[in-house]
Each structure stands twice: as structure tokens, then as C-alpha cells.
């Protein structure tokens, strides 16, 4: 009777976790409204008439200057002709250079301008680029993630999230970004950059981190509870599988989104973090199937469960 109650509790807890994830997704959708009213056709994002009290978060989406296999600094971009315009966000894979489509490995420089309505404090939130970068604003080096290099031996990858704050002295920002990639199959400015007033960007980032930390705490407490219960009732494997589900969800949570694993373990290397992210996604499926198999042995084929386990392995 006690075991039955525990199983029911585990099953209901699973449903609660599912609803929490739905809450997480819907909260982000409802809370985060990114405007795309300003596009760049020739490397200029014109926000000179934008009301940042209304359009607090603005996605930088459009065409910017692209210099392939050249790591240029701000004072060098005006002295050289770009290969053309490339769309951001987006990877550079397949971009035509000298009549041939380039692959994921290589390095390049991006350059664009941002026109502002005033000289207030602004911020730029960067999720990640593939897979190391340096960013200048008006000739000033603002941030560097990983180590940019012209070969695999001279660069170091990183997916650490960054937020750049800048108070301009004029109403025009000249942004130069160097990106290099020799580890990932995709290269370039793959993810959206979000621009706005500093307080809006800071609140946006804090909201994302706050929701992820909340879910982390919930998953940790529930997972630890079921893992301890398994020691008291080792024959009830649903408790073990449920705790493993929580563990994979925790790993997935901290290695995606704002990648808070890099805040918890700042010394973790890029490859280990990427492997954890991908493995957590693959291992969750067999653990969930094994969990439900404990409840519905007559309805779920054991052969199907084994196939899923072999595929995940």
C-alpha cells in the first residue's frame, strides 16, 4: 500500500514538473517581447526614431558587412572591402566567397553601425557565437569570449553569455566583431543579439536567470527526495528513474538557455559543457520510458524499452 502511494506521488510529481516546464516556456514567451521593427539592409541599424520606453528589447536582424578569413580591428575595416553582406543572426556556412560556398571552420570580421536617439546608457546582450569572438564599439574593445585565432591551435572556444554596457559620446555606434571557429560544425553569429537601454537588458537577463534558478531548485529538491526514497525502497525502481530524469533535466537546464553552468563552474572547458548538453537530451528519453514502464508493464512492450535504451547508448 505504501509503495502504491509512493508511485502515485512520483507520477503526480512528474506531471507537476511537466507543467513547470510549460510554465517556464510560456513565461518567457509572454514576458519577453523582442521588437524587429528596425532592420539593416546595408549594415546600419537606425534606432534614431525608436522609443525605447515602448520597444525595450530590439533584436539586431539584418545584413551587415562580412570580411571572410580576415580578423580586422576597427581602424582597418574602412581600409578594406568586405566580401559582401551577410545576414545576422545566422551561420556563415554556405556563404559564397570567390564562387565557392564556405564551410563552418574559419574566421571572419563583422561590421555594422547603430544609430541612436540619445546618449543614454545602452546595452547589448549576446547569447553565443560560433565559437569565440571579440567585440569593439567605437574602437573600444568591450568584451572577449574565448580566444579568437586563425587556427585551431591558436583559438579557444567558449559559449559564455555576455552583456555589454556602453554609454556613447555620440549618437552613432560602430560595432566590429571578430569570430573564429574550428570546433563546431556551424560558424558565425548564429544567435540573436538583443539591444536596448541598459536597465531593460539587465532586467531581461535577470528574468531569464531567475526562472532558470527557480527551476533548478525545484528539480534538485524533487530529484534528491526521490533518490533518498529509493534507498529505503530499493525494489521500487521508479524512484531511481525519476531521480535520474530530474538529473538529466537539471543538466539540460544549466547547459542551455543562459548556460548557468558556466557561472557554477567557470573553469569547465567548452567541449565538456557541450557533451553534457547533448547527452542530457539523449539520456532523458530512456529514463522517462523506464519510469513509465514501472507503471504500465502490461501496456508498454519491453522490447520497445530496450530499443530506446540501445539507441540512447
mmCIF file of C-alpha atoms in Angstrom:
data_model
loop_
_atom_site.group_PDB
_atom_site.id
_atom_site.type_symbol
_atom_site.label_atom_id
_atom_site.label_comp_id
_atom_site.label_asym_id
_atom_site.label_seq_id
_atom_site.Cartn_x
_atom_site.Cartn_y
_atom_site.Cartn_z
ATOM 1 C CA UNK A 1 0.000 0.000 0.000
ATOM 2 C CA UNK A 2 2.833 2.367 0.905
ATOM 3 C CA UNK A 3 4.639 1.557 -2.346
ATOM 4 C CA UNK A 4 1.461 2.318 -4.308
ATOM 5 C CA UNK A 5 1.183 5.710 -2.629
ATOM 6 C CA UNK A 6 4.826 6.494 -3.429
ATOM 7 C CA UNK A 7 4.282 5.540 -7.075
ATOM 8 C CA UNK A 8 1.245 7.788 -7.266
ATOM 9 C CA UNK A 9 3.245 10.622 -5.701
ATOM 10 C CA UNK A 10 6.067 10.073 -8.219
ATOM 11 C CA UNK A 11 3.628 10.057 -11.107
ATOM 12 C CA UNK A 12 1.923 13.236 -9.919
ATOM 13 C CA UNK A 13 5.311 14.860 -9.361
ATOM 14 C CA UNK A 14 6.254 14.059 -12.945
ATOM 15 C CA UNK A 15 3.120 15.826 -14.129
ATOM 16 C CA UNK A 16 3.965 18.806 -11.914
ATOM 17 C CA UNK A 17 7.449 19.005 -13.427
ATOM 18 C CA UNK A 18 5.948 18.882 -16.900
ATOM 19 C CA UNK A 19 3.614 21.735 -16.011
ATOM 20 C CA UNK A 20 6.561 23.692 -14.595
ATOM 21 C CA UNK A 21 8.390 23.367 -17.897
ATOM 22 C CA UNK A 22 5.272 24.551 -19.727
ATOM 23 C CA UNK A 23 5.139 27.474 -17.282
ATOM 24 C CA UNK A 24 8.807 28.216 -17.992
ATOM 25 C CA UNK A 25 8.265 28.339 -21.759
ATOM 26 C CA UNK A 26 5.031 30.359 -21.626
ATOM 27 C CA UNK A 27 6.548 32.805 -19.132
ATOM 28 C CA UNK A 28 9.447 33.502 -21.475
ATOM 29 C CA UNK A 29 7.097 33.948 -24.416
ATOM 30 C CA UNK A 30 4.770 36.281 -22.542
ATOM 31 C CA UNK A 31 7.401 38.227 -20.637
ATOM 32 C CA UNK A 32 9.968 38.711 -23.368
ATOM 33 C CA UNK A 33 8.800 40.811 -26.294
ATOM 34 C CA UNK A 34 11.611 41.500 -28.720
ATOM 35 C CA UNK A 35 10.927 44.068 -31.441
ATOM 36 C CA UNK A 36 12.129 43.596 -35.001
ATOM 37 C CA UNK A 37 10.945 46.914 -36.412
ATOM 38 C CA UNK A 38 14.465 48.051 -37.331
ATOM 39 C CA UNK A 39 16.320 46.029 -39.970
ATOM 40 C CA UNK A 40 19.700 46.540 -41.526
ATOM 41 C CA UNK A 41 19.912 46.338 -45.305
ATOM 42 C CA UNK A 42 23.345 47.919 -45.746
ATOM 43 C CA UNK A 43 24.962 47.464 -42.353
ATOM 44 C CA UNK A 44 23.091 50.226 -40.481
ATOM 45 C CA UNK A 45 20.503 49.738 -37.720
ATOM 46 C CA UNK A 46 18.628 53.037 -37.484
ATOM 47 C CA UNK A 47 17.126 53.426 -33.985
ATOM 48 C CA UNK A 48 17.246 57.243 -34.154
ATOM 49 C CA UNK A 49 13.438 57.453 -34.044
ATOM 50 C CA UNK A 50 12.808 54.475 -31.769
ATOM 51 C CA UNK A 51 11.028 54.951 -28.444
ATOM 52 C CA UNK A 52 12.950 52.623 -26.134
ATOM 53 C CA UNK A 53 10.260 53.009 -23.457
ATOM 54 C CA UNK A 54 7.945 51.066 -25.781
ATOM 55 C CA UNK A 55 10.410 48.917 -27.725
ATOM 56 C CA UNK A 56 12.574 47.951 -24.766
ATOM 57 C CA UNK A 57 14.198 44.932 -26.387
ATOM 58 C CA UNK A 58 15.268 45.100 -30.015
ATOM 59 C CA UNK A 59 16.667 42.207 -31.998
ATOM 60 C CA UNK A 60 19.507 43.043 -34.373
ATOM 61 C CA UNK A 61 18.351 41.318 -37.538
ATOM 62 C CA UNK A 62 19.598 42.279 -40.970
ATOM 63 C CA UNK A 63 22.541 42.414 -43.358
ATOM 64 C CA UNK A 64 25.988 43.529 -42.170
ATOM 65 C CA UNK A 65 29.454 43.788 -43.711
ATOM 66 C CA UNK A 66 31.357 40.500 -43.809
ATOM 67 C CA UNK A 67 35.128 40.046 -44.141
ATOM 68 C CA UNK A 68 35.965 36.372 -44.601
ATOM 69 C CA UNK A 69 39.279 34.961 -43.323
ATOM 70 C CA UNK A 70 40.260 38.398 -42.050
ATOM 71 C CA UNK A 71 40.492 39.396 -38.391
ATOM 72 C CA UNK A 72 40.223 43.159 -38.693
ATOM 73 C CA UNK A 73 40.227 45.746 -35.930
ATOM 74 C CA UNK A 74 38.044 48.908 -36.089
ATOM 75 C CA UNK A 75 40.704 51.081 -37.730
ATOM 76 C CA UNK A 76 41.187 48.514 -40.508
ATOM 77 C CA UNK A 77 37.619 47.933 -41.720
ATOM 78 C CA UNK A 78 37.469 51.200 -43.693
ATOM 79 C CA UNK A 79 40.716 50.323 -45.469
ATOM 80 C CA UNK A 80 39.464 47.030 -46.929
ATOM 81 C CA UNK A 81 36.500 45.970 -48.991
ATOM 82 C CA UNK A 82 34.164 43.388 -47.450
ATOM 83 C CA UNK A 83 33.320 40.167 -49.272
ATOM 84 C CA UNK A 84 29.729 41.355 -49.170
ATOM 85 C CA UNK A 85 26.787 41.473 -46.791
ATOM 86 C CA UNK A 86 25.733 38.580 -44.580
ATOM 87 C CA UNK A 87 22.544 38.194 -42.563
ATOM 88 C CA UNK A 88 22.601 38.147 -38.767
ATOM 89 C CA UNK A 89 21.612 36.184 -36.872
ATOM 90 C CA UNK A 90 22.784 33.281 -38.963
ATOM 91 C CA UNK A 91 25.697 30.985 -39.682
ATOM 92 C CA UNK A 92 28.266 31.652 -42.377
ATOM 93 C CA UNK A 93 28.093 28.072 -43.682
ATOM 94 C CA UNK A 94 27.258 28.178 -47.375
ATOM 95 C CA UNK A 95 28.135 31.870 -47.825
ATOM 96 C CA UNK A 96 29.655 32.324 -51.326
ATOM 97 C CA UNK A 97 33.251 33.579 -51.409
ATOM 98 C CA UNK A 98 35.005 33.669 -54.805
ATOM 99 C CA UNK A 99 32.274 31.485 -56.248
ATOM 100 C CA UNK A 100 32.562 28.760 -53.618
ATOM 101 C CA UNK A 101 30.432 28.105 -50.536
ATOM 102 C CA UNK A 102 32.453 28.282 -47.339
ATOM 103 C CA UNK A 103 32.224 25.706 -44.558
ATOM 104 C CA UNK A 104 31.907 26.037 -40.798
ATOM 105 C CA UNK A 105 35.608 26.257 -39.991
ATOM 106 C CA UNK A 106 37.367 29.589 -40.389
ATOM 107 C CA UNK A 107 37.379 33.148 -39.106
ATOM 108 C CA UNK A 108 35.810 36.437 -40.133
ATOM 109 C CA UNK A 109 35.020 40.017 -39.151
ATOM 110 C CA UNK A 110 31.537 41.531 -38.968
ATOM 111 C CA UNK A 111 30.937 45.290 -39.040
ATOM 112 C CA UNK A 112 27.775 47.393 -38.696
ATOM 113 C CA UNK A 113 26.518 50.709 -37.304
ATOM 114 C CA UNK A 114 23.765 51.530 -34.797
ATOM 115 C CA UNK A 115 22.105 54.972 -34.878
ATOM 116 C CA UNK A 116 20.701 56.193 -31.535
ATOM 117 C CA UNK A 117 18.118 58.800 -30.454
ATOM 118 C CA UNK A 118 20.200 59.989 -27.467
ATOM 119 C CA UNK A 119 23.381 59.400 -25.458
ATOM 120 C CA UNK A 120 21.818 57.317 -22.691
ATOM 121 C CA UNK A 121 23.359 54.119 -21.274
ATOM 122 C CA UNK A 122 22.728 51.248 -23.685
ATOM 123 C CA UNK A 123 23.408 47.523 -23.569
ATOM 124 C CA UNK A 124 23.872 44.645 -25.960
ATOM 125 C CA UNK A 125 23.071 41.099 -24.844
ATOM 126 C CA UNK A 126 24.913 38.360 -26.679
ATOM 127 C CA UNK A 127 23.811 34.758 -26.342
ATOM 128 C CA UNK A 128 26.586 32.950 -28.173
ATOM 129 C CA UNK A 129 28.566 32.951 -31.391
ATOM 130 C CA UNK A 130 30.290 30.002 -33.007
ATOM 131 C CA UNK A 131 32.591 29.908 -31.279
ATOM 132 C CA UNK A 132 34.929 32.596 -29.972
ATOM 133 C CA UNK A 133 34.682 36.334 -30.530
ATOM 134 C CA UNK A 134 35.928 39.841 -29.730
ATOM 135 C CA UNK A 135 33.667 42.890 -29.893
ATOM 136 C CA UNK A 136 34.535 46.583 -30.264
ATOM 137 C CA UNK A 137 32.238 49.606 -30.029
ATOM 138 C CA UNK A 138 33.568 52.862 -31.466
ATOM 139 C CA UNK A 139 37.090 51.494 -31.415
ATOM 140 C CA UNK A 140 36.929 50.364 -27.780
ATOM 141 C CA UNK A 141 37.333 46.653 -27.028
ATOM 142 C CA UNK A 142 34.261 45.839 -24.938
ATOM 143 C CA UNK A 143 34.346 42.082 -24.449
ATOM 144 C CA UNK A 144 36.088 38.885 -25.498
ATOM 145 C CA UNK A 145 34.713 35.353 -25.162
ATOM 146 C CA UNK A 146 37.175 32.553 -25.673
ATOM 147 C CA UNK A 147 40.314 33.300 -27.647
ATOM 148 C CA UNK A 148 39.994 34.334 -31.278
ATOM 149 C CA UNK A 149 42.589 32.805 -33.570
ATOM 150 C CA UNK A 150 43.364 31.903 -37.165
ATOM 151 C CA UNK A 151 43.746 28.177 -36.470
ATOM 152 C CA UNK A 152 42.515 25.518 -34.084
ATOM 153 C CA UNK A 153 45.816 25.681 -32.219
ATOM 154 C CA UNK A 154 45.652 29.436 -31.618
ATOM 155 C CA UNK A 155 41.983 29.767 -30.624
ATOM 156 C CA UNK A 156 39.966 28.661 -27.606
ATOM 157 C CA UNK A 157 36.174 28.178 -27.790
ATOM 158 C CA UNK A 158 33.625 29.467 -25.279
ATOM 159 C CA UNK A 159 29.842 29.826 -25.092
ATOM 160 C CA UNK A 160 29.774 32.113 -22.066
ATOM 161 C CA UNK A 161 26.898 34.600 -22.171
ATOM 162 C CA UNK A 162 27.875 38.258 -22.231
ATOM 163 C CA UNK A 163 26.143 41.586 -21.693
ATOM 164 C CA UNK A 164 27.913 44.734 -22.921
ATOM 165 C CA UNK A 165 27.046 48.116 -21.398
ATOM 166 C CA UNK A 166 28.100 51.260 -23.249
ATOM 167 C CA UNK A 167 27.444 54.990 -22.758
ATOM 168 C CA UNK A 168 28.083 56.667 -26.108
ATOM 169 C CA UNK A 169 29.524 60.139 -26.562
ATOM 170 C CA UNK A 170 27.769 60.416 -29.930
ATOM 171 C CA UNK A 171 24.602 59.055 -31.498
ATOM 172 C CA UNK A 172 26.353 56.557 -33.752
ATOM 173 C CA UNK A 173 27.895 53.260 -32.707
ATOM 174 C CA UNK A 174 30.393 51.468 -34.907
ATOM 175 C CA UNK A 175 30.393 47.773 -33.963
ATOM 176 C CA UNK A 176 33.144 45.397 -35.075
ATOM 177 C CA UNK A 177 33.087 41.690 -34.186
ATOM 178 C CA UNK A 178 35.809 39.134 -34.847
ATOM 179 C CA UNK A 179 34.636 35.496 -34.817
ATOM 180 C CA UNK A 180 36.642 32.311 -35.240
ATOM 181 C CA UNK A 181 35.530 28.687 -35.224
ATOM 182 C CA UNK A 182 37.471 25.455 -35.648
ATOM 183 C CA UNK A 183 35.490 23.152 -33.333
ATOM 184 C CA UNK A 184 31.785 23.346 -34.200
ATOM 185 C CA UNK A 185 30.164 22.312 -37.489
ATOM 186 C CA UNK A 186 28.457 25.737 -37.632
ATOM 187 C CA UNK A 187 30.333 29.024 -37.712
ATOM 188 C CA UNK A 188 29.368 32.670 -37.356
ATOM 189 C CA UNK A 189 26.960 34.958 -35.495
ATOM 190 C CA UNK A 190 24.334 32.260 -35.105
ATOM 191 C CA UNK A 191 22.260 33.678 -32.245
ATOM 192 C CA UNK A 192 20.260 36.884 -31.927
ATOM 193 C CA UNK A 193 21.829 39.950 -30.339
ATOM 194 C CA UNK A 194 19.344 41.953 -28.255
ATOM 195 C CA UNK A 195 19.837 45.729 -27.992
ATOM 196 C CA UNK A 196 18.176 48.329 -25.771
ATOM 197 C CA UNK A 197 18.538 50.640 -22.796
ATOM 198 C CA UNK A 198 20.794 49.174 -20.128
ATOM 199 C CA UNK A 199 18.096 48.773 -17.477
ATOM 200 C CA UNK A 200 15.818 46.865 -19.888
ATOM 201 C CA UNK A 201 18.564 44.489 -20.945
ATOM 202 C CA UNK A 202 19.654 43.906 -17.339
ATOM 203 C CA UNK A 203 16.068 43.157 -16.261
ATOM 204 C CA UNK A 204 15.669 40.848 -19.246
ATOM 205 C CA UNK A 205 18.783 38.884 -18.362
ATOM 206 C CA UNK A 206 17.912 38.730 -14.654
ATOM 207 C CA UNK A 207 14.446 37.387 -15.512
ATOM 208 C CA UNK A 208 15.926 34.580 -17.588
ATOM 209 C CA UNK A 209 18.452 33.636 -14.922
ATOM 210 C CA UNK A 210 15.844 33.886 -12.139
ATOM 211 C CA UNK A 211 13.445 31.482 -13.853
ATOM 212 C CA UNK A 212 16.246 29.013 -14.542
ATOM 213 C CA UNK A 213 17.481 29.131 -10.934
ATOM 214 C CA UNK A 214 13.923 28.593 -9.699
ATOM 215 C CA UNK A 215 13.514 25.512 -11.901
ATOM 216 C CA UNK A 216 16.962 24.292 -10.857
ATOM 217 C CA UNK A 217 15.955 24.448 -7.195
ATOM 218 C CA UNK A 218 12.644 22.653 -7.791
ATOM 219 C CA UNK A 219 14.272 19.885 -9.832
ATOM 220 C CA UNK A 220 17.089 19.437 -7.321
ATOM 221 C CA UNK A 221 14.771 19.126 -4.307
ATOM 222 C CA UNK A 222 12.376 16.716 -6.022
ATOM 223 C CA UNK A 223 15.203 14.640 -7.516
ATOM 224 C CA UNK A 224 17.065 14.407 -4.205
ATOM 225 C CA UNK A 225 13.864 13.410 -2.382
ATOM 226 C CA UNK A 226 13.169 10.517 -4.755
ATOM 227 C CA UNK A 227 16.805 9.404 -4.702
ATOM 228 C CA UNK A 228 16.739 9.196 -0.879
ATOM 229 C CA UNK A 229 13.417 7.333 -1.007
ATOM 230 C CA UNK A 230 14.993 4.789 -3.348
ATOM 231 C CA UNK A 231 17.472 3.828 -0.611
ATOM 232 C CA UNK A 232 14.572 2.988 1.691
ATOM 233 C CA UNK A 233 12.725 1.098 -1.055
ATOM 234 C CA UNK A 234 15.376 -0.242 -3.469
ATOM 235 C CA UNK A 235 12.868 -2.588 -5.122
ATOM 236 C CA UNK A 236 10.870 0.368 -6.410
ATOM 237 C CA UNK A 237 12.999 1.405 -9.371
ATOM 238 C CA UNK A 238 10.558 4.095 -10.436
ATOM 239 C CA UNK A 239 12.058 6.250 -7.674
ATOM 240 C CA UNK A 240 15.551 5.815 -9.111
ATOM 241 C CA UNK A 241 14.446 6.510 -12.673
ATOM 242 C CA UNK A 242 12.547 9.587 -11.595
ATOM 243 C CA UNK A 243 15.598 10.981 -9.793
ATOM 244 C CA UNK A 244 17.655 10.328 -12.939
ATOM 245 C CA UNK A 245 15.037 12.180 -15.005
ATOM 246 C CA UNK A 246 15.432 15.150 -12.675
ATOM 247 C CA UNK A 247 19.217 14.916 -13.007
ATOM 248 C CA UNK A 248 19.114 14.977 -16.823
ATOM 249 C CA UNK A 249 16.654 17.880 -16.740
ATOM 250 C CA UNK A 250 18.968 19.785 -14.396
ATOM 251 C CA UNK A 251 21.948 19.194 -16.678
ATOM 252 C CA UNK A 252 19.910 20.231 -19.699
ATOM 253 C CA UNK A 253 18.693 23.347 -17.877
ATOM 254 C CA UNK A 254 22.122 24.588 -16.803
ATOM 255 C CA UNK A 255 23.825 23.844 -20.143
ATOM 256 C CA UNK A 256 21.242 25.632 -22.330
ATOM 257 C CA UNK A 257 19.481 28.997 -22.119
ATOM 258 C CA UNK A 258 21.713 31.286 -20.092
ATOM 259 C CA UNK A 259 24.170 28.413 -19.543
ATOM 260 C CA UNK A 260 24.362 28.955 -15.798
ATOM 261 C CA UNK A 261 26.749 26.003 -15.564
ATOM 262 C CA UNK A 262 29.443 28.488 -16.618
ATOM 263 C CA UNK A 263 28.579 30.542 -13.520
ATOM 264 C CA UNK A 264 28.601 27.485 -11.239
ATOM 265 C CA UNK A 265 31.793 26.013 -12.752
ATOM 266 C CA UNK A 266 33.647 28.824 -14.550
ATOM 267 C CA UNK A 267 36.671 26.578 -15.216
ATOM 268 C CA UNK A 268 34.718 23.943 -17.156
ATOM 269 C CA UNK A 269 36.038 23.569 -20.684
ATOM 270 C CA UNK A 270 33.877 24.110 -23.737
ATOM 271 C CA UNK A 271 33.914 20.522 -25.015
ATOM 272 C CA UNK A 272 32.801 19.060 -21.685
ATOM 273 C CA UNK A 273 29.914 21.532 -21.437
ATOM 274 C CA UNK A 274 28.802 20.726 -24.995
ATOM 275 C CA UNK A 275 28.921 16.966 -24.342
ATOM 276 C CA UNK A 276 26.855 17.385 -21.180
ATOM 277 C CA UNK A 277 24.276 19.433 -23.094
ATOM 278 C CA UNK A 278 23.881 16.840 -25.852
ATOM 279 C CA UNK A 279 23.996 13.796 -23.541
ATOM 280 C CA UNK A 280 21.310 15.160 -21.231
ATOM 281 C CA UNK A 281 18.950 15.427 -24.200
ATOM 282 C CA UNK A 282 19.641 11.865 -25.366
ATOM 283 C CA UNK A 283 19.558 10.173 -21.945
ATOM 284 C CA UNK A 284 16.284 11.739 -20.811
ATOM 285 C CA UNK A 285 14.235 9.641 -23.270
ATOM 286 C CA UNK A 286 15.173 6.151 -21.954
ATOM 287 C CA UNK A 287 14.875 7.285 -18.327
ATOM 288 C CA UNK A 288 11.357 8.606 -18.961
ATOM 289 C CA UNK A 289 10.417 5.376 -20.748
ATOM 290 C CA UNK A 290 11.807 3.233 -17.914
ATOM 291 C CA UNK A 291 9.893 5.338 -15.408
ATOM 292 C CA UNK A 292 6.561 4.818 -17.164
ATOM 293 C CA UNK A 293 7.369 1.150 -17.757
ATOM 294 C CA UNK A 294 7.263 0.629 -13.979
ATOM 295 C CA UNK A 295 3.605 1.732 -14.014
ATOM 296 C CA UNK A 296 2.411 0.190 -17.291
ATOM 297 C CA UNK A 297 4.291 -3.085 -17.730
ATOM 298 C CA UNK A 298 1.349 -4.701 -19.481
ATOM 299 C CA UNK A 299 0.782 -1.806 -21.881
ATOM 300 C CA UNK A 300 4.413 -0.966 -22.798
ATOM 301 C CA UNK A 301 6.471 -3.521 -24.695
ATOM 302 C CA UNK A 302 9.752 -4.394 -23.010
ATOM 303 C CA UNK A 303 11.314 -4.736 -26.454
ATOM 304 C CA UNK A 304 10.480 -1.101 -27.237
ATOM 305 C CA UNK A 305 12.109 -0.022 -23.980
ATOM 306 C CA UNK A 306 15.283 -1.980 -24.827
ATOM 307 C CA UNK A 307 15.430 -0.467 -28.322
ATOM 308 C CA UNK A 308 15.236 3.044 -26.871
ATOM 309 C CA UNK A 309 17.981 2.249 -24.374
ATOM 310 C CA UNK A 310 20.241 0.872 -27.126
ATOM 311 C CA UNK A 311 19.587 3.909 -29.331
ATOM 312 C CA UNK A 312 20.381 6.308 -26.485
ATOM 313 C CA UNK A 313 23.555 4.365 -25.665
#
